mmCIF file of C-alpha atoms in Angstrom:
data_model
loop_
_atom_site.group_PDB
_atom_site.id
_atom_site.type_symbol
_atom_site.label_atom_id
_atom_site.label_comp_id
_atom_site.label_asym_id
_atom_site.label_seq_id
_atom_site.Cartn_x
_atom_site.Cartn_y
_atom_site.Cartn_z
ATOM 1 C CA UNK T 1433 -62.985 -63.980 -183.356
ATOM 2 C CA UNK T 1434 -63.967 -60.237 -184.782
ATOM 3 C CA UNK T 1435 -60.680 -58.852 -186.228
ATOM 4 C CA UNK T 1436 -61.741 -54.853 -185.249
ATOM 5 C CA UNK T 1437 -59.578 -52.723 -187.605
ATOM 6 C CA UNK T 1438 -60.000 -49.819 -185.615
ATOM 7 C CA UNK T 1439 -61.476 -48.543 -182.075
ATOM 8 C CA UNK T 1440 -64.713 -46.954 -184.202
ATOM 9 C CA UNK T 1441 -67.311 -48.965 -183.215
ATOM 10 C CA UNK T 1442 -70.015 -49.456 -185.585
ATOM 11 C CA UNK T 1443 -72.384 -51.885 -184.618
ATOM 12 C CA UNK T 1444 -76.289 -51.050 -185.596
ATOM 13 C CA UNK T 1445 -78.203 -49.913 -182.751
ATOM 14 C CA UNK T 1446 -82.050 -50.568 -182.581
ATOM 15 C CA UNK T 1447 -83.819 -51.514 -186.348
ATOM 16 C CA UNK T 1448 -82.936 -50.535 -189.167
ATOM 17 C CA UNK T 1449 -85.562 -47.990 -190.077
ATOM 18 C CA UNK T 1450 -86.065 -46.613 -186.624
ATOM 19 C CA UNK T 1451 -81.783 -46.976 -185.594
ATOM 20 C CA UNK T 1452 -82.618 -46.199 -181.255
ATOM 21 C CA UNK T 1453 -81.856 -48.129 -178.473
ATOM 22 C CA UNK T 1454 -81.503 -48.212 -174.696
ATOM 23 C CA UNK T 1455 -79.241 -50.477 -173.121
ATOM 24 C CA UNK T 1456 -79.015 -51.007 -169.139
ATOM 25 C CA UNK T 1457 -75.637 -51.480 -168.238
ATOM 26 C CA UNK T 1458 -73.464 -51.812 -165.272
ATOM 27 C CA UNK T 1459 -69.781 -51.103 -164.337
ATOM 28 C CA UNK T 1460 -68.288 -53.502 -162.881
ATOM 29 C CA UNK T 1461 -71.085 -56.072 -163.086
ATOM 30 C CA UNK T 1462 -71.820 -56.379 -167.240
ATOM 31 C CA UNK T 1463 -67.770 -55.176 -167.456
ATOM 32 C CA UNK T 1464 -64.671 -53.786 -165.627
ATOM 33 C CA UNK T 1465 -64.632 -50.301 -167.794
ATOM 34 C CA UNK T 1466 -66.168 -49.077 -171.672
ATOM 35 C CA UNK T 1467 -62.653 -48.658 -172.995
ATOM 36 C CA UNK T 1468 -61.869 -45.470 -175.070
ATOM 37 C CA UNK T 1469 -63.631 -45.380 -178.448
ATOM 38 C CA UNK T 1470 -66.175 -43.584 -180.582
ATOM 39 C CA UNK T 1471 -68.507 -43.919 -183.072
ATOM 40 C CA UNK T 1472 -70.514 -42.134 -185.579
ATOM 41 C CA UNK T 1473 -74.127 -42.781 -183.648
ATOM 42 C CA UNK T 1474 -75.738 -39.657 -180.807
ATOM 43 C CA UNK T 1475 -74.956 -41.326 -177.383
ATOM 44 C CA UNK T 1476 -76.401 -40.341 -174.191
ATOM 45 C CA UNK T 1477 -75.520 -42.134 -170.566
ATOM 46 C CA UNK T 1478 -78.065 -41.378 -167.819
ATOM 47 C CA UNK T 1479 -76.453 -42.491 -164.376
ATOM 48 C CA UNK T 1480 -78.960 -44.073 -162.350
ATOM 49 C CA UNK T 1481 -77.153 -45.108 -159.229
ATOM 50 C CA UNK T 1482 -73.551 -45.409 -157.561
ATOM 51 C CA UNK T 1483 -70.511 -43.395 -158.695
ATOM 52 C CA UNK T 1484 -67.653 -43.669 -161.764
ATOM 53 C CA UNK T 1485 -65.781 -41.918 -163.423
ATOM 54 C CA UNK T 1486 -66.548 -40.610 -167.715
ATOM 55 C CA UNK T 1487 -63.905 -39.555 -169.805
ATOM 56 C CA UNK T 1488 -65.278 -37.172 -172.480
ATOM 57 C CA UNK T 1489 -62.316 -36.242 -175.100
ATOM 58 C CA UNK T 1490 -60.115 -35.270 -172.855
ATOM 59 C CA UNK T 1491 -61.483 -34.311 -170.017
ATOM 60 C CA UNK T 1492 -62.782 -36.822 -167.017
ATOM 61 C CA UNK T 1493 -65.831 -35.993 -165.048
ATOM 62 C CA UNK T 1494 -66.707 -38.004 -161.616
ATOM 63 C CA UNK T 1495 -69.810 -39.261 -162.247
ATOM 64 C CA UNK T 1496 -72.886 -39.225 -159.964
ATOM 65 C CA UNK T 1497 -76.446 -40.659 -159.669
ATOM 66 C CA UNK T 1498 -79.090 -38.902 -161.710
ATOM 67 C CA UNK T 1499 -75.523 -37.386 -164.139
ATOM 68 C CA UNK T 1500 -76.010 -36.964 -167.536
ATOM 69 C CA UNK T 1501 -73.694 -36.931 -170.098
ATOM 70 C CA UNK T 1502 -73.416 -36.725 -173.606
ATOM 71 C CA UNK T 1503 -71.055 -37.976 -176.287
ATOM 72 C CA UNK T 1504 -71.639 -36.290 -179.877
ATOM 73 C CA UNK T 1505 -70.802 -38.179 -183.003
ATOM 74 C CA UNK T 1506 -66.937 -38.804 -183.217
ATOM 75 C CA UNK T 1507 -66.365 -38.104 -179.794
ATOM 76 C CA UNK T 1508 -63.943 -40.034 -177.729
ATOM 77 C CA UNK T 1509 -65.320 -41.296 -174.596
ATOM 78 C CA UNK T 1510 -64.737 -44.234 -172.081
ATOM 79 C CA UNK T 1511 -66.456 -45.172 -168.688
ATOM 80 C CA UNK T 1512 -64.312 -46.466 -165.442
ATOM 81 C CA UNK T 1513 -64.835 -47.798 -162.117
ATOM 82 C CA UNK T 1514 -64.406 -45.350 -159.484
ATOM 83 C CA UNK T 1515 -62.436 -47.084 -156.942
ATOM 84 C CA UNK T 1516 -64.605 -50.112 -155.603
ATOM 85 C CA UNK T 1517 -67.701 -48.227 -156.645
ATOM 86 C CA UNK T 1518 -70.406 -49.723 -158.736
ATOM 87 C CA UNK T 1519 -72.149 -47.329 -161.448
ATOM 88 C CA UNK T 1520 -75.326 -48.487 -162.769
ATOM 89 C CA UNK T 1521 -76.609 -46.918 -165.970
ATOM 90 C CA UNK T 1522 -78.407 -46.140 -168.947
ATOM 91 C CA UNK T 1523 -76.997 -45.860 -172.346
ATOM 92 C CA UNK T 1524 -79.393 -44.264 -175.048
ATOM 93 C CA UNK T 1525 -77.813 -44.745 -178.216
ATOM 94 C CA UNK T 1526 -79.623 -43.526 -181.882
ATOM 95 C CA UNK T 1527 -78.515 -42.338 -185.430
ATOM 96 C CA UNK T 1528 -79.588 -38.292 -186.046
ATOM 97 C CA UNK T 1529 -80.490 -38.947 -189.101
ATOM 98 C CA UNK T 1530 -83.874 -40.780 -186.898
ATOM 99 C CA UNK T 1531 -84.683 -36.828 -186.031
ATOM 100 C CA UNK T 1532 -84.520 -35.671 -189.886
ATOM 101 C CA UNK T 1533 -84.008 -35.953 -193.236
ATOM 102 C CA UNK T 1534 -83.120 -34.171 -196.445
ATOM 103 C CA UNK T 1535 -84.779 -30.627 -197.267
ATOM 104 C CA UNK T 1536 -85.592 -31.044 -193.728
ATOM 105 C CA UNK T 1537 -84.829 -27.447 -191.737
ATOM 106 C CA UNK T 1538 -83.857 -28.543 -188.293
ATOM 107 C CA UNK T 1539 -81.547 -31.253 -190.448
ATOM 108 C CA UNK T 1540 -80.035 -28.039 -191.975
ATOM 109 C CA UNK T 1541 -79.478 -26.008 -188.977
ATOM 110 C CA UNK T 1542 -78.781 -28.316 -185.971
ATOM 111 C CA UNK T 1543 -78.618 -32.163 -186.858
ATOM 112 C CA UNK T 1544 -75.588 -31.731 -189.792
ATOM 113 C CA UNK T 1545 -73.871 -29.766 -187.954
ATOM 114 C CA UNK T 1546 -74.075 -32.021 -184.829
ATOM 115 C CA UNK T 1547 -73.403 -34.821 -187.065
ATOM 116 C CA UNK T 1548 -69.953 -33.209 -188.713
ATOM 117 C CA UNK T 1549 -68.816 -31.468 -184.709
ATOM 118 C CA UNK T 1550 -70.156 -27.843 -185.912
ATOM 119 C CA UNK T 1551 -72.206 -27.512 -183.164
ATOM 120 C CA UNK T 1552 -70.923 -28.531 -180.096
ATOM 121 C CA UNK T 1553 -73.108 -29.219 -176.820
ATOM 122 C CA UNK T 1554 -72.507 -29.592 -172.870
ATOM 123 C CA UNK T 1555 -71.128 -32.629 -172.438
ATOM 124 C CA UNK T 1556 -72.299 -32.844 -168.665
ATOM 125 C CA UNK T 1557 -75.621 -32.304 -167.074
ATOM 126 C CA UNK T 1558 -75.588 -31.901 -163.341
ATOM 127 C CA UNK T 1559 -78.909 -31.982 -160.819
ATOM 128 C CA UNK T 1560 -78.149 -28.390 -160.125
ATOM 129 C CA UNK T 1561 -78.037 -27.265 -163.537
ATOM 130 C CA UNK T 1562 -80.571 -24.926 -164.946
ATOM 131 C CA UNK T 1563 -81.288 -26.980 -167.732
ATOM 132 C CA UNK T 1564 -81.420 -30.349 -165.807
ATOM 133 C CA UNK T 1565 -84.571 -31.077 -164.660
ATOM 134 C CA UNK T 1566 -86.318 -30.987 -167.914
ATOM 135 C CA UNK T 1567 -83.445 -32.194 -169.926
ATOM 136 C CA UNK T 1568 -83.567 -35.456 -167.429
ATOM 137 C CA UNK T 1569 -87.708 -35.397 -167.774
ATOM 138 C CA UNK T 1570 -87.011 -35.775 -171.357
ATOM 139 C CA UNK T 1571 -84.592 -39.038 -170.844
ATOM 140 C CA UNK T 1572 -87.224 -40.773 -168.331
ATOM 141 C CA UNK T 1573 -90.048 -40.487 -170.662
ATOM 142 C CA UNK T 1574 -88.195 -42.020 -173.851
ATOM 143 C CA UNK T 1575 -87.221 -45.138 -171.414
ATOM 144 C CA UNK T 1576 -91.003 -45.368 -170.181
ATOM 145 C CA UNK T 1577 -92.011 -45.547 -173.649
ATOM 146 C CA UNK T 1578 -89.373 -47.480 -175.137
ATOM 147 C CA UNK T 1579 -90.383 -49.788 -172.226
ATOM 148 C CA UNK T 1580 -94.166 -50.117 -172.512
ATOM 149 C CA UNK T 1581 -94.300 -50.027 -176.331
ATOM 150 C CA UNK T 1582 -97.646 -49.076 -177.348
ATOM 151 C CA UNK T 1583 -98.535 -47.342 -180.532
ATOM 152 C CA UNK T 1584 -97.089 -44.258 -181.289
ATOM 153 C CA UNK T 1585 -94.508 -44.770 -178.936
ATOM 154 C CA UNK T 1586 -91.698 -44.311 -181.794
ATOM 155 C CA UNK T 1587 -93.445 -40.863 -182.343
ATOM 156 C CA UNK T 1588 -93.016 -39.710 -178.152
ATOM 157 C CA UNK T 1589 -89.290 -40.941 -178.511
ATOM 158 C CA UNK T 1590 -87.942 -38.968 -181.494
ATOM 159 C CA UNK T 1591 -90.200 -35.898 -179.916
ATOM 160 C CA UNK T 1592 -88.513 -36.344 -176.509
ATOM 161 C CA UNK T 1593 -85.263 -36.868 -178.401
ATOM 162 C CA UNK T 1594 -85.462 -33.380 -180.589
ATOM 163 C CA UNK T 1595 -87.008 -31.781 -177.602
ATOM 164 C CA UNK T 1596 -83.541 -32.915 -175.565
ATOM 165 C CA UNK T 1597 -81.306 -31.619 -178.041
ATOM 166 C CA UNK T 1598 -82.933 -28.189 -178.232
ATOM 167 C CA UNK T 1599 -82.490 -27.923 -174.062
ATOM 168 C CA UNK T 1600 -78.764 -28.533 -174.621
ATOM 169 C CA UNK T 1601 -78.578 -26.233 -177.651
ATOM 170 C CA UNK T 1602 -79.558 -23.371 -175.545
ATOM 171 C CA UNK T 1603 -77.612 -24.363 -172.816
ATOM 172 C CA UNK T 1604 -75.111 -21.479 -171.917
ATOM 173 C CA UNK T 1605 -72.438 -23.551 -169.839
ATOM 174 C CA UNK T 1606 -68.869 -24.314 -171.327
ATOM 175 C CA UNK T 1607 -69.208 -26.428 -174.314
ATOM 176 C CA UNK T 1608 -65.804 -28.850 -174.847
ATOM 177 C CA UNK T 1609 -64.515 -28.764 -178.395
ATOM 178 C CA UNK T 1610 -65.738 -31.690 -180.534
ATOM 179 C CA UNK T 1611 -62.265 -32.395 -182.019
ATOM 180 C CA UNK T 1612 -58.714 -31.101 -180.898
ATOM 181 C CA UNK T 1613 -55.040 -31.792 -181.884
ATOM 182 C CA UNK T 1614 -54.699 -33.794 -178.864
ATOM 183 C CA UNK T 1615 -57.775 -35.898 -179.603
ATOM 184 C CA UNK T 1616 -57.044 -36.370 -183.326
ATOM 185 C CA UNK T 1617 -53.971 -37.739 -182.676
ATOM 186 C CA UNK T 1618 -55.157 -39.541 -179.954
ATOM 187 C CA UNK T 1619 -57.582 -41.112 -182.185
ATOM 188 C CA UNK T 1620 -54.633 -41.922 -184.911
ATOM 189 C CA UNK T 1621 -53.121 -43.831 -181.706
ATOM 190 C CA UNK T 1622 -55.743 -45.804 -181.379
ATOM 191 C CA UNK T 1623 -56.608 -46.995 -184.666
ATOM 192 C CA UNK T 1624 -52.941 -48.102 -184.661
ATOM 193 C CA UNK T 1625 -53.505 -50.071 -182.147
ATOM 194 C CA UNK T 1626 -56.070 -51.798 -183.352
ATOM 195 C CA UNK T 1627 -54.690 -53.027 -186.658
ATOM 196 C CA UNK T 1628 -51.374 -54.243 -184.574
ATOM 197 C CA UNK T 1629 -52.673 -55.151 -181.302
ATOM 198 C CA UNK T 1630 -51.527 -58.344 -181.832
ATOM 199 C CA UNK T 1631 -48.033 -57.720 -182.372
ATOM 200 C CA UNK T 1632 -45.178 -57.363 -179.707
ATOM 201 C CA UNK T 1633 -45.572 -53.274 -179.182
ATOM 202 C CA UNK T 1634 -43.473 -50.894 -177.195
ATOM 203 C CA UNK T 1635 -43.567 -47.652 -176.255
ATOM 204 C CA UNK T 1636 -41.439 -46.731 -178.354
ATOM 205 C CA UNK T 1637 -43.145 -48.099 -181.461
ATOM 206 C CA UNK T 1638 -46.509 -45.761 -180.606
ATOM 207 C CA UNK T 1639 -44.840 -42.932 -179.752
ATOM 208 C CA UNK T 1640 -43.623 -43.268 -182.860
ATOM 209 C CA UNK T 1641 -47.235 -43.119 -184.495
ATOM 210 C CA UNK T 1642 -47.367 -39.637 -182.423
ATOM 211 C CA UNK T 1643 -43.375 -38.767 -183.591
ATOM 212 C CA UNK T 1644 -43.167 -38.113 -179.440
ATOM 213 C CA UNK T 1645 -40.209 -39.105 -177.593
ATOM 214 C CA UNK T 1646 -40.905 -42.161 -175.720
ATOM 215 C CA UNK T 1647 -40.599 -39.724 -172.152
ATOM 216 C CA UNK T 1648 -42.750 -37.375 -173.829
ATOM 217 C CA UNK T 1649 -45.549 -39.930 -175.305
ATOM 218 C CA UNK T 1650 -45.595 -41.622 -171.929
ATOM 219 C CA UNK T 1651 -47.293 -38.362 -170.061
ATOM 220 C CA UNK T 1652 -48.904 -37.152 -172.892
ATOM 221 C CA UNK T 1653 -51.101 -40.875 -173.078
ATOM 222 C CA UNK T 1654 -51.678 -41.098 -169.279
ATOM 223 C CA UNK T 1655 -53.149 -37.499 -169.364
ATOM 224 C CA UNK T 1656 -55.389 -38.540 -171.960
ATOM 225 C CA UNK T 1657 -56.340 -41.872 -171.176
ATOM 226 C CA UNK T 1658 -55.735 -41.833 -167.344
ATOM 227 C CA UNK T 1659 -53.450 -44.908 -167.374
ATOM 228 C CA UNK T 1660 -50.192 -46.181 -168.878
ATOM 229 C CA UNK T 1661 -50.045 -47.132 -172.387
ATOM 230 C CA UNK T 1662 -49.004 -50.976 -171.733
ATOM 231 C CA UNK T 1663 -51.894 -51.420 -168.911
ATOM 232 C CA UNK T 1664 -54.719 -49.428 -171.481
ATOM 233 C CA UNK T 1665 -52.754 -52.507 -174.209
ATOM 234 C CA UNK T 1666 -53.436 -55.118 -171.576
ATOM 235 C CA UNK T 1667 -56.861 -53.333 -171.050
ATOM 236 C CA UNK T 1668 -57.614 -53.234 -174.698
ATOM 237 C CA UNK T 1669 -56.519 -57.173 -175.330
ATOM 238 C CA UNK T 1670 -58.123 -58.881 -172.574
ATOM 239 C CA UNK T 1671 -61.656 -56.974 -173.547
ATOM 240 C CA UNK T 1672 -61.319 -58.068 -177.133
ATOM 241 C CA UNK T 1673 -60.490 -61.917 -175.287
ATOM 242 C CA UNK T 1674 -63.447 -61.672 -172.768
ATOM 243 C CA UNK T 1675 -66.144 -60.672 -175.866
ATOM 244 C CA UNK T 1676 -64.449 -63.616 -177.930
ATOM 245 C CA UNK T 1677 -65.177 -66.060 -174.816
ATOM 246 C CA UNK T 1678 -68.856 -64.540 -174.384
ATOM 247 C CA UNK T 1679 -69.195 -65.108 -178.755
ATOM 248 C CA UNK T 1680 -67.504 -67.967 -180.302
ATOM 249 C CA UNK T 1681 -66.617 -71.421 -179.758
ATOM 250 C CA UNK T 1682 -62.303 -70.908 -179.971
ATOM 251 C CA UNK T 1683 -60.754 -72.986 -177.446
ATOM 252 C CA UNK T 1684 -59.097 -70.710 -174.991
ATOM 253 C CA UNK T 1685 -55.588 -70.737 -176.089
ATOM 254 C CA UNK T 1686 -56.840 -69.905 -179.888
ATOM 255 C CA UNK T 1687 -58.478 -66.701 -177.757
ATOM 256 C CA UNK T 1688 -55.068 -65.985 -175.753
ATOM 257 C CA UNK T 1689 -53.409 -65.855 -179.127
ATOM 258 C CA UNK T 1690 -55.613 -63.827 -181.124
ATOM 259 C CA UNK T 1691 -55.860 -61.196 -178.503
ATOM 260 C CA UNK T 1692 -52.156 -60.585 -178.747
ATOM 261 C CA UNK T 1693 -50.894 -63.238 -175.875
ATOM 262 C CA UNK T 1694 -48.060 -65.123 -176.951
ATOM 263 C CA UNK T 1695 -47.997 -66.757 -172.935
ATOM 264 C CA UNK T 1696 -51.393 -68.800 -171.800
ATOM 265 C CA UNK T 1697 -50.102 -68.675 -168.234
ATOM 266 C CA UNK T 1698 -49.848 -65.274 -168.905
ATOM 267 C CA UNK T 1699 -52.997 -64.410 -170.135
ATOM 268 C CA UNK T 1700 -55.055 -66.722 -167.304
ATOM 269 C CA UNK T 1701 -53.316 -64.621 -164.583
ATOM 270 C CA UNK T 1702 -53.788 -61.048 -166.565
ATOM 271 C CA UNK T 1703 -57.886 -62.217 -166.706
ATOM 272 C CA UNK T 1704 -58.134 -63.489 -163.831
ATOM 273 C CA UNK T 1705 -56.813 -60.438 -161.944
ATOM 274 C CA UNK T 1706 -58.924 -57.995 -164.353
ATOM 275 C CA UNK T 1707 -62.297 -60.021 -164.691
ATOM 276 C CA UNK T 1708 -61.642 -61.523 -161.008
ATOM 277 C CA UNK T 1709 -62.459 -65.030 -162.722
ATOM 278 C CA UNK T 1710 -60.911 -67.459 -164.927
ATOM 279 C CA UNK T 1711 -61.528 -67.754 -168.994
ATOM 280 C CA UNK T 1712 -63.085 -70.842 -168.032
ATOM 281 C CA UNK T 1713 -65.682 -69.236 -165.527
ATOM 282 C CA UNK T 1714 -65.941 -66.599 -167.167
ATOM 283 C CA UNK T 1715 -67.148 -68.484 -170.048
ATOM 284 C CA UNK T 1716 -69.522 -70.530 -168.279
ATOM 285 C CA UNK T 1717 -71.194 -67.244 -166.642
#
């Protein structure tokens, strides 16, 4: 099983030399929620039908068919179900460095700074936004593209991808801070978590991490994440399970026990009521 050492993901997203992707997703059919994370890579999610609900740093937006949203490098960001609703979606995923390179200008003036948090964009495009409709014109031609393939197509992308970021540059609604107090040590929280996941935590023992009172550390975490920290634990152990199950070969008890279960009765009831299956279906699915 992948031993994660911390909640930054960093897989590689398209090739190597041209580092873009698009990846169709749904919520709750490919998974029950994107759990809180971030990661060094541009990412933008293009709702395409139903309803959910997007945490961006801090704040949660309810999100909507034909929403856009966008997560900057190092931004913490998580997707949920919205009560029984599904949310189907795009997720555009690419490396700046794709737009521009050294001694470049635009490099210089937008793409470092977007790549260190200097320059901070809307993280939330609405239908009714002035900036929408071309912004979303942008987004529907790189997925055309990006499906057909022909040649040049690479060329159309990274043009509809700078033209994109120059709509949101000028955009003139409220702009969310790229980093905060609350979000650093938010992020310290989680990468805790992550190198001791499978150990017996507490409450106290994170709020701790934060040097909170355990009172104190329990409001401050559901305001940030939404839920309590022992259910966003559960949360957090029974994804890393359910990835092992899709991945390896481990028999499902070596799975329990690697995702921090010391019970397998346990465990099979905690999947089964978050996945709405067994391991074992699961598995075979």
């Amino acid at each position: 099983m992948k031993n994660q050492a911390s909640l930054q993901e960093t897989k590689q997203h398209g090739a190597l030399r041209f580092p873009f992707n698009i990846y169709p997703c749904t919520i709750p059919g490919d998974f029950p929620q994107v759990a809180l994370h971030w990661h060094e890579n541009m990412e933008l999610v293009f709702v395409k039908r139903g309803e959910g609900i997007i945490q961006v740093g801090t704040a949660s937006f309810p999100a909507q068919m034909g929403d856009i949203f966008v997560f900057v490098p190092g931004t913490l960001h998580a997707l949920r179900q919205a009560g029984g609703q599904t949310m189907e979606y795009e997720n555009i995923i690419f490396d700046l460095e794709l737009l521009g390179g050294t001694d470049d200008l635009c490099a210089e003036k937008y793409l470092l700074p977007l790549e260190s948090g200097r320059l901070p964009l809307p993280a939330h495009l609405a239908k009714g936004d002035p900036s929408y409709r071309s912004a979303a014109a942008c987004l529907r031609e790189i997925e055309e593209v990006n499906r057909t393939r022909f040649s040049g197509y690479e060329l159309i992308i990274k043009a509809d991808l700078l033209h994109f970021l120059a709509i949101l540059i000028r955009e003139e609604q409220t702009r969310l801070p790229a980093e905060t107090a609350d979000t650093l040590r938010l992020k310290t929280i989680l990468q805790w978590l992550a190198a001791h996941y499978t150990e017996a935590l507490r409450v106290e023992d994170a709020a701790a991490v934060c040097s909170f009172s355990s009172s104190h550390f329990m409001r401050w975490f559901r305001q940030m994440t939404g839920q309590s920290f022992i259910a966003f634990l559960n949360d957090y152990r029974l994804n890393l399970a359910a990835d092992a199950l899709r991945t390896t070969d481990a028999s499902i008890l070596a799975i329990a026990t690697a995702s921090g279960f010391a019970n397998l009765s346990y465990f099979n009831r905690a999947f089964k009521a978050h996945f709405q299956m067994t391991p074992r279906t699961y598995r075979k699915r």
